[in-house]
Short mmCIF file of N, CA, C and O in Angstrom, two decimals:
data_model
loop_
_atom_site.label_atom_id
_atom_site.label_comp_id
_atom_site.label_asym_id
_atom_site.label_seq_id
_atom_site.Cartn_x
_atom_site.Cartn_y
_atom_site.Cartn_z
N UNK I 6 -66.89 77.04 1.61
CA UNK I 6 -65.77 77.93 1.41
C UNK I 6 -65.45 78.63 2.73
O UNK I 6 -66.35 79.09 3.42
N UNK I 7 -64.16 78.72 3.10
CA UNK I 7 -63.76 79.37 4.35
C UNK I 7 -63.98 80.87 4.26
O UNK I 7 -63.82 81.48 3.21
N UNK I 8 -64.36 81.43 5.36
CA UNK I 8 -64.52 82.88 5.44
C UNK I 8 -63.80 83.37 6.68
O UNK I 8 -63.30 82.57 7.48
N UNK I 9 -63.77 84.67 6.86
CA UNK I 9 -63.10 85.23 8.03
C UNK I 9 -63.78 84.82 9.33
O UNK I 9 -63.22 84.94 10.39
N UNK I 10 -65.02 84.32 9.23
CA UNK I 10 -65.75 83.89 10.42
C UNK I 10 -65.44 82.44 10.78
O UNK I 10 -65.75 82.00 11.87
N UNK I 11 -64.87 81.67 9.85
CA UNK I 11 -64.54 80.27 10.13
C UNK I 11 -63.48 80.20 11.22
O UNK I 11 -62.60 81.05 11.32
N UNK I 12 -63.58 79.16 12.01
CA UNK I 12 -62.67 78.95 13.13
C UNK I 12 -61.75 77.77 12.86
O UNK I 12 -62.12 76.84 12.17
N UNK I 13 -60.56 77.81 13.45
CA UNK I 13 -59.58 76.78 13.19
C UNK I 13 -60.06 75.39 13.61
O UNK I 13 -59.75 74.40 12.95
N UNK I 14 -60.86 75.31 14.65
CA UNK I 14 -61.31 73.99 15.10
C UNK I 14 -62.22 73.30 14.08
O UNK I 14 -62.37 72.08 14.09
N UNK I 15 -62.80 74.10 13.15
CA UNK I 15 -63.62 73.52 12.08
C UNK I 15 -62.76 72.82 11.03
O UNK I 15 -63.29 72.07 10.22
N UNK I 16 -61.46 73.09 11.03
CA UNK I 16 -60.57 72.56 9.99
C UNK I 16 -59.51 71.61 10.54
O UNK I 16 -58.57 71.26 9.83
N UNK I 17 -59.66 71.20 11.79
CA UNK I 17 -58.68 70.28 12.37
C UNK I 17 -58.62 69.02 11.54
O UNK I 17 -59.64 68.41 11.24
N UNK I 18 -57.40 68.64 11.17
CA UNK I 18 -57.17 67.45 10.35
C UNK I 18 -56.96 66.23 11.20
O UNK I 18 -56.25 66.28 12.21
N UNK I 19 -57.54 65.14 10.77
CA UNK I 19 -57.35 63.81 11.33
C UNK I 19 -57.18 63.74 12.85
O UNK I 19 -57.18 64.73 13.53
N UNK I 20 -57.04 62.53 13.31
CA UNK I 20 -56.82 62.31 14.73
C UNK I 20 -55.42 62.75 15.11
O UNK I 20 -54.53 62.83 14.28
N UNK I 21 -55.25 62.97 16.38
CA UNK I 21 -53.94 63.35 16.90
C UNK I 21 -53.02 62.13 16.87
O UNK I 21 -53.30 61.12 17.52
N UNK I 22 -51.97 62.18 16.07
CA UNK I 22 -51.02 61.06 15.96
C UNK I 22 -49.72 61.49 16.62
O UNK I 22 -49.10 62.46 16.22
N UNK I 23 -49.35 60.74 17.68
CA UNK I 23 -48.14 61.07 18.42
C UNK I 23 -47.25 59.84 18.53
O UNK I 23 -47.71 58.70 18.46
N UNK I 24 -45.97 60.10 18.71
CA UNK I 24 -44.99 59.07 19.02
C UNK I 24 -44.06 59.62 20.10
O UNK I 24 -43.83 60.83 20.17
N UNK I 25 -43.51 58.75 20.93
CA UNK I 25 -42.55 59.21 21.94
C UNK I 25 -41.29 59.79 21.29
O UNK I 25 -40.88 59.34 20.22
N UNK I 26 -40.68 60.75 21.96
CA UNK I 26 -39.52 61.44 21.40
C UNK I 26 -38.31 60.53 21.20
O UNK I 26 -37.41 60.86 20.43
N UNK I 27 -38.29 59.35 21.81
CA UNK I 27 -37.17 58.43 21.62
C UNK I 27 -37.45 57.39 20.53
O UNK I 27 -36.67 56.45 20.35
N UNK I 28 -38.54 57.56 19.77
CA UNK I 28 -38.84 56.67 18.64
C UNK I 28 -37.88 56.98 17.50
O UNK I 28 -37.51 58.14 17.28
N UNK I 29 -37.52 55.94 16.75
CA UNK I 29 -36.62 56.17 15.61
C UNK I 29 -37.42 56.69 14.41
O UNK I 29 -38.62 56.46 14.28
N UNK I 30 -36.73 57.39 13.55
CA UNK I 30 -37.34 58.00 12.36
C UNK I 30 -38.04 56.94 11.50
O UNK I 30 -39.14 57.18 10.99
N UNK I 31 -37.44 55.77 11.35
CA UNK I 31 -38.04 54.72 10.53
C UNK I 31 -39.45 54.36 11.03
O UNK I 31 -40.35 54.13 10.23
N UNK I 32 -39.63 54.33 12.34
CA UNK I 32 -40.96 54.03 12.89
C UNK I 32 -41.94 55.15 12.56
O UNK I 32 -43.11 54.91 12.24
N UNK I 33 -41.48 56.39 12.64
CA UNK I 33 -42.34 57.54 12.32
C UNK I 33 -42.75 57.50 10.86
O UNK I 33 -43.91 57.76 10.52
N UNK I 34 -41.82 57.17 9.98
CA UNK I 34 -42.11 57.10 8.55
C UNK I 34 -43.18 56.04 8.29
O UNK I 34 -44.12 56.26 7.52
N UNK I 35 -43.08 54.90 8.95
CA UNK I 35 -44.07 53.84 8.77
C UNK I 35 -45.46 54.30 9.23
O UNK I 35 -46.45 54.09 8.53
N UNK I 36 -45.52 54.95 10.39
CA UNK I 36 -46.80 55.45 10.90
C UNK I 36 -47.39 56.49 9.95
O UNK I 36 -48.59 56.48 9.65
N UNK I 37 -46.53 57.37 9.44
CA UNK I 37 -46.99 58.41 8.51
C UNK I 37 -47.50 57.78 7.21
O UNK I 37 -48.56 58.14 6.71
N UNK I 38 -46.75 56.82 6.68
CA UNK I 38 -47.15 56.15 5.44
C UNK I 38 -48.46 55.40 5.63
O UNK I 38 -49.39 55.54 4.83
N UNK I 39 -48.54 54.59 6.68
CA UNK I 39 -49.74 53.79 6.94
C UNK I 39 -50.97 54.66 7.20
O UNK I 39 -52.08 54.29 6.84
N UNK I 40 -50.76 55.84 7.81
CA UNK I 40 -51.87 56.72 8.14
C UNK I 40 -52.17 57.75 7.08
O UNK I 40 -53.13 58.52 7.21
N UNK I 41 -51.34 57.82 6.04
CA UNK I 41 -51.54 58.83 5.01
C UNK I 41 -51.42 60.25 5.54
O UNK I 41 -52.16 61.14 5.14
N UNK I 42 -50.47 60.45 6.47
CA UNK I 42 -50.28 61.77 7.09
C UNK I 42 -48.87 62.27 6.80
O UNK I 42 -47.98 61.49 6.45
N UNK I 43 -48.68 63.56 6.96
CA UNK I 43 -47.39 64.16 6.60
C UNK I 43 -46.60 64.68 7.80
O UNK I 43 -45.57 65.31 7.62
N UNK I 44 -47.10 64.41 9.00
CA UNK I 44 -46.36 64.86 10.19
C UNK I 44 -46.77 64.02 11.39
O UNK I 44 -47.82 63.40 11.40
N UNK I 45 -45.91 64.04 12.39
CA UNK I 45 -46.13 63.34 13.66
C UNK I 45 -45.87 64.33 14.77
O UNK I 45 -44.87 65.04 14.76
N UNK I 46 -46.79 64.38 15.72
CA UNK I 46 -46.52 65.16 16.92
C UNK I 46 -45.67 64.30 17.85
O UNK I 46 -45.92 63.10 18.00
N UNK I 47 -44.67 64.89 18.43
CA UNK I 47 -43.74 64.17 19.30
C UNK I 47 -44.12 64.44 20.74
O UNK I 47 -44.32 65.59 21.14
N UNK I 48 -44.25 63.34 21.49
CA UNK I 48 -44.65 63.48 22.90
C UNK I 48 -43.49 63.14 23.82
O UNK I 48 -42.59 62.37 23.46
N UNK I 49 -43.53 63.72 24.99
CA UNK I 49 -42.53 63.44 26.01
C UNK I 49 -42.46 61.95 26.27
O UNK I 49 -43.48 61.26 26.27
N UNK I 50 -41.28 61.47 26.51
CA UNK I 50 -41.04 60.06 26.79
C UNK I 50 -41.89 59.59 27.98
O UNK I 50 -42.34 58.46 28.02
N UNK I 51 -42.14 60.49 28.91
CA UNK I 51 -42.86 60.11 30.13
C UNK I 51 -44.38 60.26 30.02
O UNK I 51 -45.09 59.95 30.96
N UNK I 52 -44.89 60.72 28.87
CA UNK I 52 -46.34 60.87 28.72
C UNK I 52 -46.90 59.73 27.87
O UNK I 52 -46.17 59.02 27.20
N UNK I 53 -48.22 59.59 27.91
CA UNK I 53 -48.87 58.50 27.19
C UNK I 53 -49.57 59.01 25.94
O UNK I 53 -49.81 60.21 25.79
N UNK I 54 -49.94 58.08 25.06
CA UNK I 54 -50.67 58.45 23.84
C UNK I 54 -52.03 59.03 24.19
O UNK I 54 -52.55 59.88 23.49
N UNK I 55 -52.63 58.57 25.29
CA UNK I 55 -53.95 59.05 25.71
C UNK I 55 -53.88 60.44 26.33
O UNK I 55 -54.84 61.20 26.27
N UNK I 56 -52.76 60.76 26.95
CA UNK I 56 -52.59 62.06 27.59
C UNK I 56 -51.20 62.60 27.26
O UNK I 56 -50.32 62.69 28.11
N UNK I 57 -50.99 62.97 25.97
CA UNK I 57 -49.64 63.34 25.53
C UNK I 57 -49.21 64.74 25.98
O UNK I 57 -50.01 65.66 26.00
N UNK I 58 -47.95 64.85 26.33
CA UNK I 58 -47.31 66.15 26.53
C UNK I 58 -46.48 66.38 25.28
O UNK I 58 -45.45 65.74 25.07
N UNK I 59 -46.96 67.25 24.40
CA UNK I 59 -46.34 67.47 23.09
C UNK I 59 -45.07 68.31 23.26
O UNK I 59 -45.12 69.41 23.82
N UNK I 60 -43.96 67.78 22.75
CA UNK I 60 -42.68 68.48 22.86
C UNK I 60 -42.17 68.98 21.51
O UNK I 60 -41.25 69.78 21.47
N UNK I 61 -42.76 68.48 20.41
CA UNK I 61 -42.30 68.91 19.09
C UNK I 61 -43.13 68.30 17.99
O UNK I 61 -44.14 67.63 18.24
N UNK I 62 -42.69 68.55 16.77
CA UNK I 62 -43.34 68.00 15.58
C UNK I 62 -42.27 67.61 14.58
O UNK I 62 -41.23 68.28 14.48
N UNK I 63 -42.51 66.50 13.87
CA UNK I 63 -41.62 66.06 12.80
C UNK I 63 -42.47 65.94 11.54
O UNK I 63 -43.50 65.28 11.55
N UNK I 64 -42.01 66.57 10.48
CA UNK I 64 -42.73 66.57 9.21
C UNK I 64 -41.93 65.81 8.15
O UNK I 64 -40.75 65.51 8.34
N UNK I 65 -42.59 65.52 7.03
CA UNK I 65 -41.89 64.89 5.90
C UNK I 65 -40.66 65.71 5.52
O UNK I 65 -39.60 65.16 5.22
N UNK I 66 -40.81 67.00 5.52
CA UNK I 66 -39.71 67.89 5.14
C UNK I 66 -38.55 67.77 6.12
O UNK I 66 -37.38 67.77 5.72
N UNK I 67 -38.86 67.68 7.43
CA UNK I 67 -37.81 67.49 8.44
C UNK I 67 -37.03 66.21 8.16
O UNK I 67 -35.80 66.17 8.25
N UNK I 68 -37.76 65.14 7.82
CA UNK I 68 -37.11 63.85 7.54
C UNK I 68 -36.23 63.96 6.30
O UNK I 68 -35.09 63.52 6.30
N UNK I 69 -36.75 64.60 5.28
CA UNK I 69 -35.99 64.75 4.05
C UNK I 69 -34.73 65.59 4.27
O UNK I 69 -33.62 65.19 3.89
N UNK I 70 -34.87 66.76 4.87
CA UNK I 70 -33.74 67.68 5.02
C UNK I 70 -32.80 67.32 6.17
O UNK I 70 -31.59 67.35 6.01
N UNK I 71 -33.37 66.99 7.34
CA UNK I 71 -32.53 66.79 8.52
C UNK I 71 -31.99 65.37 8.66
O UNK I 71 -30.93 65.18 9.25
N UNK I 72 -32.72 64.40 8.14
CA UNK I 72 -32.26 63.01 8.25
C UNK I 72 -31.54 62.61 6.98
O UNK I 72 -30.34 62.34 7.00
N UNK I 73 -32.26 62.57 5.86
CA UNK I 73 -31.65 62.14 4.60
C UNK I 73 -30.57 63.14 4.17
O UNK I 73 -29.44 62.77 3.90
N UNK I 74 -30.93 64.43 4.14
CA UNK I 74 -29.97 65.46 3.74
C UNK I 74 -28.81 65.60 4.70
O UNK I 74 -27.72 66.01 4.32
N UNK I 75 -29.04 65.27 5.96
CA UNK I 75 -27.99 65.34 6.98
C UNK I 75 -27.21 64.05 7.10
O UNK I 75 -26.38 63.90 7.99
N UNK I 76 -27.50 63.09 6.19
CA UNK I 76 -26.81 61.80 6.15
C UNK I 76 -26.89 61.07 7.49
O UNK I 76 -25.91 60.51 7.97
N UNK I 77 -28.09 61.10 8.10
CA UNK I 77 -28.32 60.40 9.36
C UNK I 77 -29.12 59.14 9.08
O UNK I 77 -29.97 59.12 8.20
N UNK I 78 -28.89 58.11 9.83
CA UNK I 78 -29.58 56.85 9.63
C UNK I 78 -30.98 56.86 10.22
O UNK I 78 -31.15 57.22 11.39
N UNK I 79 -32.00 56.49 9.45
CA UNK I 79 -33.38 56.50 9.95
C UNK I 79 -33.65 55.45 11.03
O UNK I 79 -34.65 55.54 11.73
N UNK I 80 -32.75 54.48 11.18
CA UNK I 80 -32.92 53.47 12.23
C UNK I 80 -32.11 53.81 13.49
O UNK I 80 -32.21 53.11 14.49
N UNK I 81 -31.31 54.86 13.41
CA UNK I 81 -30.50 55.28 14.55
C UNK I 81 -30.91 56.65 15.08
O UNK I 81 -30.67 56.96 16.24
N UNK I 82 -31.50 57.47 14.24
CA UNK I 82 -31.86 58.83 14.62
C UNK I 82 -33.24 58.81 15.27
O UNK I 82 -34.17 58.21 14.75
N UNK I 83 -33.35 59.49 16.41
CA UNK I 83 -34.64 59.55 17.11
C UNK I 83 -35.34 60.88 16.83
O UNK I 83 -34.70 61.87 16.44
N UNK I 84 -36.65 60.89 17.03
CA UNK I 84 -37.46 62.07 16.73
C UNK I 84 -36.95 63.32 17.43
O UNK I 84 -36.94 64.40 16.85
N UNK I 85 -36.53 63.18 18.67
CA UNK I 85 -36.08 64.34 19.45
C UNK I 85 -34.92 65.07 18.77
O UNK I 85 -34.79 66.28 18.90
N UNK I 86 -34.12 64.34 17.99
CA UNK I 86 -32.95 64.94 17.34
C UNK I 86 -33.32 65.82 16.15
O UNK I 86 -32.54 66.68 15.76
N UNK I 87 -34.48 65.59 15.53
CA UNK I 87 -34.83 66.32 14.31
C UNK I 87 -36.14 67.10 14.42
O UNK I 87 -36.50 67.80 13.48
N UNK I 88 -36.83 67.00 15.55
CA UNK I 88 -38.14 67.67 15.67
C UNK I 88 -37.98 69.18 15.74
O UNK I 88 -36.94 69.70 16.15
N UNK I 89 -39.03 69.87 15.32
CA UNK I 89 -39.12 71.31 15.51
C UNK I 89 -39.81 71.52 16.85
O UNK I 89 -40.84 70.90 17.14
N UNK I 90 -39.23 72.37 17.67
CA UNK I 90 -39.76 72.58 19.01
C UNK I 90 -39.47 74.00 19.45
O UNK I 90 -38.41 74.53 19.12
N UNK I 91 -40.40 74.62 20.16
CA UNK I 91 -41.73 74.14 20.51
C UNK I 91 -42.67 74.22 19.30
O UNK I 91 -42.40 74.96 18.34
N UNK I 92 -43.76 73.47 19.37
CA UNK I 92 -44.77 73.51 18.31
C UNK I 92 -45.51 74.83 18.43
O UNK I 92 -45.89 75.24 19.54
N UNK I 93 -45.71 75.49 17.30
CA UNK I 93 -46.45 76.76 17.31
C UNK I 93 -47.93 76.42 17.47
O UNK I 93 -48.46 75.54 16.79
N UNK I 94 -48.58 77.11 18.38
CA UNK I 94 -49.98 76.82 18.70
C UNK I 94 -50.90 77.99 18.37
O UNK I 94 -50.45 79.13 18.25
N UNK I 95 -52.16 77.64 18.25
CA UNK I 95 -53.21 78.63 18.10
C UNK I 95 -54.39 78.15 18.92
O UNK I 95 -54.63 76.95 19.02
N UNK I 96 -55.10 79.07 19.54
CA UNK I 96 -56.19 78.69 20.41
C UNK I 96 -57.48 78.42 19.65
O UNK I 96 -57.77 79.08 18.64
N UNK I 97 -58.21 77.43 20.15
CA UNK I 97 -59.55 77.14 19.64
C UNK I 97 -60.33 78.45 19.66
O UNK I 97 -60.19 79.25 20.57
N UNK I 98 -61.11 78.68 18.64
CA UNK I 98 -61.87 79.92 18.55
C UNK I 98 -61.19 80.97 17.69
O UNK I 98 -61.81 81.96 17.31
N UNK I 99 -59.90 80.76 17.39
CA UNK I 99 -59.19 81.70 16.52
C UNK I 99 -59.71 81.55 15.10
O UNK I 99 -60.17 80.48 14.69
N UNK I 100 -59.63 82.63 14.35
CA UNK I 100 -60.14 82.61 12.97
C UNK I 100 -59.13 81.96 12.03
O UNK I 100 -57.93 81.88 12.32
N UNK I 101 -59.63 81.52 10.90
CA UNK I 101 -58.78 80.98 9.85
C UNK I 101 -57.80 82.05 9.38
O UNK I 101 -56.63 81.77 9.12
N UNK I 102 -58.26 83.29 9.31
CA UNK I 102 -57.36 84.38 8.91
C UNK I 102 -56.20 84.54 9.89
O UNK I 102 -55.06 84.77 9.48
N UNK I 103 -56.48 84.40 11.19
CA UNK I 103 -55.41 84.47 12.19
C UNK I 103 -54.42 83.32 12.00
O UNK I 103 -53.21 83.52 12.10
N UNK I 104 -54.94 82.14 11.71
CA UNK I 104 -54.07 80.98 11.48
C UNK I 104 -53.18 81.20 10.27
O UNK I 104 -51.97 80.95 10.32
N UNK I 105 -53.76 81.69 9.18
CA UNK I 105 -52.97 81.93 7.97
C UNK I 105 -51.90 82.98 8.22
O UNK I 105 -50.76 82.84 7.76
N UNK I 106 -52.23 84.02 8.95
CA UNK I 106 -51.27 85.07 9.26
C UNK I 106 -50.12 84.52 10.11
O UNK I 106 -48.95 84.81 9.85
N UNK I 107 -50.45 83.70 11.10
CA UNK I 107 -49.43 83.12 11.97
C UNK I 107 -48.52 82.19 11.17
O UNK I 107 -47.30 82.22 11.31
N UNK I 108 -49.11 81.38 10.31
CA UNK I 108 -48.31 80.48 9.47
C UNK I 108 -47.37 81.28 8.56
O UNK I 108 -46.21 80.93 8.40
N UNK I 109 -47.90 82.33 7.98
CA UNK I 109 -47.09 83.17 7.08
C UNK I 109 -45.94 83.81 7.86
O UNK I 109 -44.79 83.78 7.42
N UNK I 110 -46.23 84.37 9.03
CA UNK I 110 -45.20 85.05 9.82
C UNK I 110 -44.12 84.10 10.33
O UNK I 110 -42.96 84.47 10.43
N UNK I 111 -44.50 82.87 10.65
CA UNK I 111 -43.54 81.88 11.19
C UNK I 111 -42.96 80.99 10.09
O UNK I 111 -42.10 80.15 10.37
N UNK I 112 -43.46 81.15 8.86
CA UNK I 112 -43.01 80.34 7.71
C UNK I 112 -43.17 78.83 8.01
O UNK I 112 -42.24 78.06 7.86
N UNK I 113 -44.39 78.48 8.45
CA UNK I 113 -44.71 77.09 8.76
C UNK I 113 -46.01 76.70 8.06
O UNK I 113 -46.73 77.56 7.54
N UNK I 114 -46.30 75.40 8.08
CA UNK I 114 -47.50 74.90 7.39
C UNK I 114 -48.48 74.20 8.32
O UNK I 114 -49.51 73.73 7.87
N UNK I 115 -48.15 74.12 9.61
CA UNK I 115 -49.01 73.43 10.57
C UNK I 115 -49.05 74.19 11.88
O UNK I 115 -48.03 74.70 12.34
N UNK I 116 -50.23 74.20 12.49
CA UNK I 116 -50.40 74.79 13.81
C UNK I 116 -51.11 73.78 14.69
O UNK I 116 -52.05 73.12 14.25
N UNK I 117 -50.69 73.69 15.93
CA UNK I 117 -51.38 72.84 16.88
C UNK I 117 -52.50 73.66 17.51
O UNK I 117 -52.27 74.76 18.00
N UNK I 118 -53.71 73.14 17.43
CA UNK I 118 -54.87 73.83 18.00
C UNK I 118 -55.02 73.38 19.45
O UNK I 118 -55.06 72.17 19.74
N UNK I 119 -55.08 74.37 20.34
CA UNK I 119 -55.18 74.07 21.77
C UNK I 119 -56.43 74.70 22.37
O UNK I 119 -57.00 75.63 21.80
N UNK I 120 -56.81 74.15 23.50
CA UNK I 120 -57.91 74.71 24.28
C UNK I 120 -57.37 74.92 25.69
O UNK I 120 -56.71 74.05 26.25
N UNK I 121 -57.61 76.11 26.24
CA UNK I 121 -57.19 76.39 27.61
C UNK I 121 -58.40 76.30 28.52
O UNK I 121 -59.45 76.84 28.22
N UNK I 122 -58.18 75.60 29.64
CA UNK I 122 -59.26 75.39 30.59
C UNK I 122 -58.67 75.28 31.98
O UNK I 122 -57.82 74.43 32.23
N UNK I 123 -59.10 76.12 32.89
CA UNK I 123 -58.62 76.08 34.27
C UNK I 123 -57.09 76.05 34.35
O UNK I 123 -56.50 75.19 35.00
N UNK I 124 -56.46 76.96 33.67
CA UNK I 124 -55.01 77.11 33.60
C UNK I 124 -54.29 75.88 33.06
O UNK I 124 -53.09 75.72 33.22
N UNK I 125 -55.03 74.99 32.38
CA UNK I 125 -54.43 73.85 31.71
C UNK I 125 -54.60 74.01 30.21
O UNK I 125 -55.53 74.67 29.75
N UNK I 126 -53.70 73.38 29.47
CA UNK I 126 -53.73 73.45 28.02
C UNK I 126 -53.97 72.05 27.46
O UNK I 126 -53.31 71.11 27.84
N UNK I 127 -54.95 71.94 26.57
CA UNK I 127 -55.28 70.66 25.96
C UNK I 127 -55.08 70.75 24.45
O UNK I 127 -55.51 71.71 23.83
N UNK I 128 -54.45 69.75 23.88
CA UNK I 128 -54.23 69.69 22.45
C UNK I 128 -55.45 69.08 21.78
O UNK I 128 -55.89 68.00 22.15
N UNK I 129 -56.00 69.79 20.79
CA UNK I 129 -57.17 69.30 20.07
C UNK I 129 -56.79 68.63 18.75
O UNK I 129 -57.49 67.73 18.28
N UNK I 130 -55.72 69.08 18.14
CA UNK I 130 -55.29 68.53 16.86
C UNK I 130 -54.47 69.54 16.09
O UNK I 130 -53.99 70.52 16.65
N UNK I 131 -54.34 69.29 14.79
CA UNK I 131 -53.57 70.16 13.92
C UNK I 131 -54.47 70.81 12.88
O UNK I 131 -55.39 70.18 12.38
N UNK I 132 -54.15 72.04 12.56
CA UNK I 132 -54.73 72.67 11.37
C UNK I 132 -53.55 72.92 10.44
O UNK I 132 -52.48 73.33 10.88
N UNK I 133 -53.75 72.58 9.18
CA UNK I 133 -52.65 72.69 8.22
C UNK I 133 -52.99 73.69 7.12
O UNK I 133 -54.17 73.99 6.89
N UNK I 134 -51.97 74.15 6.47
CA UNK I 134 -52.17 75.04 5.34
C UNK I 134 -53.01 74.34 4.28
O UNK I 134 -53.88 74.94 3.67
N UNK I 135 -52.78 73.04 4.11
CA UNK I 135 -53.54 72.27 3.12
C UNK I 135 -55.02 72.21 3.50
O UNK I 135 -55.90 72.35 2.64
N UNK I 136 -55.34 72.01 4.80
CA UNK I 136 -56.75 71.96 5.19
C UNK I 136 -57.42 73.32 4.99
O UNK I 136 -58.60 73.39 4.63
N UNK I 137 -56.67 74.38 5.17
CA UNK I 137 -57.22 75.73 4.94
C UNK I 137 -57.46 75.95 3.46
O UNK I 137 -58.54 76.39 3.06
N UNK I 138 -56.46 75.62 2.63
CA UNK I 138 -56.64 75.86 1.19
C UNK I 138 -57.73 74.95 0.62
O UNK I 138 -58.48 75.36 -0.26
N UNK I 139 -57.83 73.72 1.13
CA UNK I 139 -58.91 72.83 0.68
C UNK I 139 -60.28 73.42 1.02
O UNK I 139 -61.23 73.29 0.24
N UNK I 140 -60.39 74.07 2.18
CA UNK I 140 -61.67 74.65 2.57
C UNK I 140 -62.05 75.86 1.70
O UNK I 140 -63.21 76.22 1.60
N UNK I 141 -61.04 76.47 1.07
CA UNK I 141 -61.28 77.61 0.21
C UNK I 141 -61.73 77.21 -1.18
O UNK I 141 -62.25 78.01 -1.94
N UNK I 142 -61.52 75.92 -1.52
CA UNK I 142 -61.87 75.41 -2.84
C UNK I 142 -63.25 74.76 -2.79
O UNK I 142 -63.39 73.66 -2.27
N UNK I 143 -64.26 75.38 -3.34
CA UNK I 143 -65.63 74.84 -3.25
C UNK I 143 -65.82 73.56 -4.06
O UNK I 143 -66.80 72.86 -3.87
N UNK I 144 -64.89 73.23 -4.95
CA UNK I 144 -65.03 72.04 -5.78
C UNK I 144 -64.62 70.77 -5.06
O UNK I 144 -64.82 69.68 -5.57
N UNK I 145 -64.03 70.87 -3.88
CA UNK I 145 -63.55 69.68 -3.16
C UNK I 145 -64.60 69.17 -2.22
O UNK I 145 -65.47 69.79 -1.78
#
């Protein structure tokens, strides 16, 4: 069960899944479906999957509201057009309570967990509202 002493890095979900910002929505949907995930981190066109520069995030909700609801074609619309940017971050070592408060204040369900080292920022992964609530349920 999560407590106020738990840290966000203990709840990071799955591997970091990224796609370039010029990828079409249909490709993102396939990656999400195949991976059983509900969001994709969007990386700069000039960065690599091994060393991504994260520029945004696209969630199932973004696809539903901004693509389908906006009557945009999933084979013509690219991630950069519908992503939320910048991605809201939280630093490694932050408490679960801090993460929940930040999510509540920003009305979001995902935070990118980062580590700062020598004036550089490294992405560790995502912590989600679902991973937090799952950690609070001792039956899971």
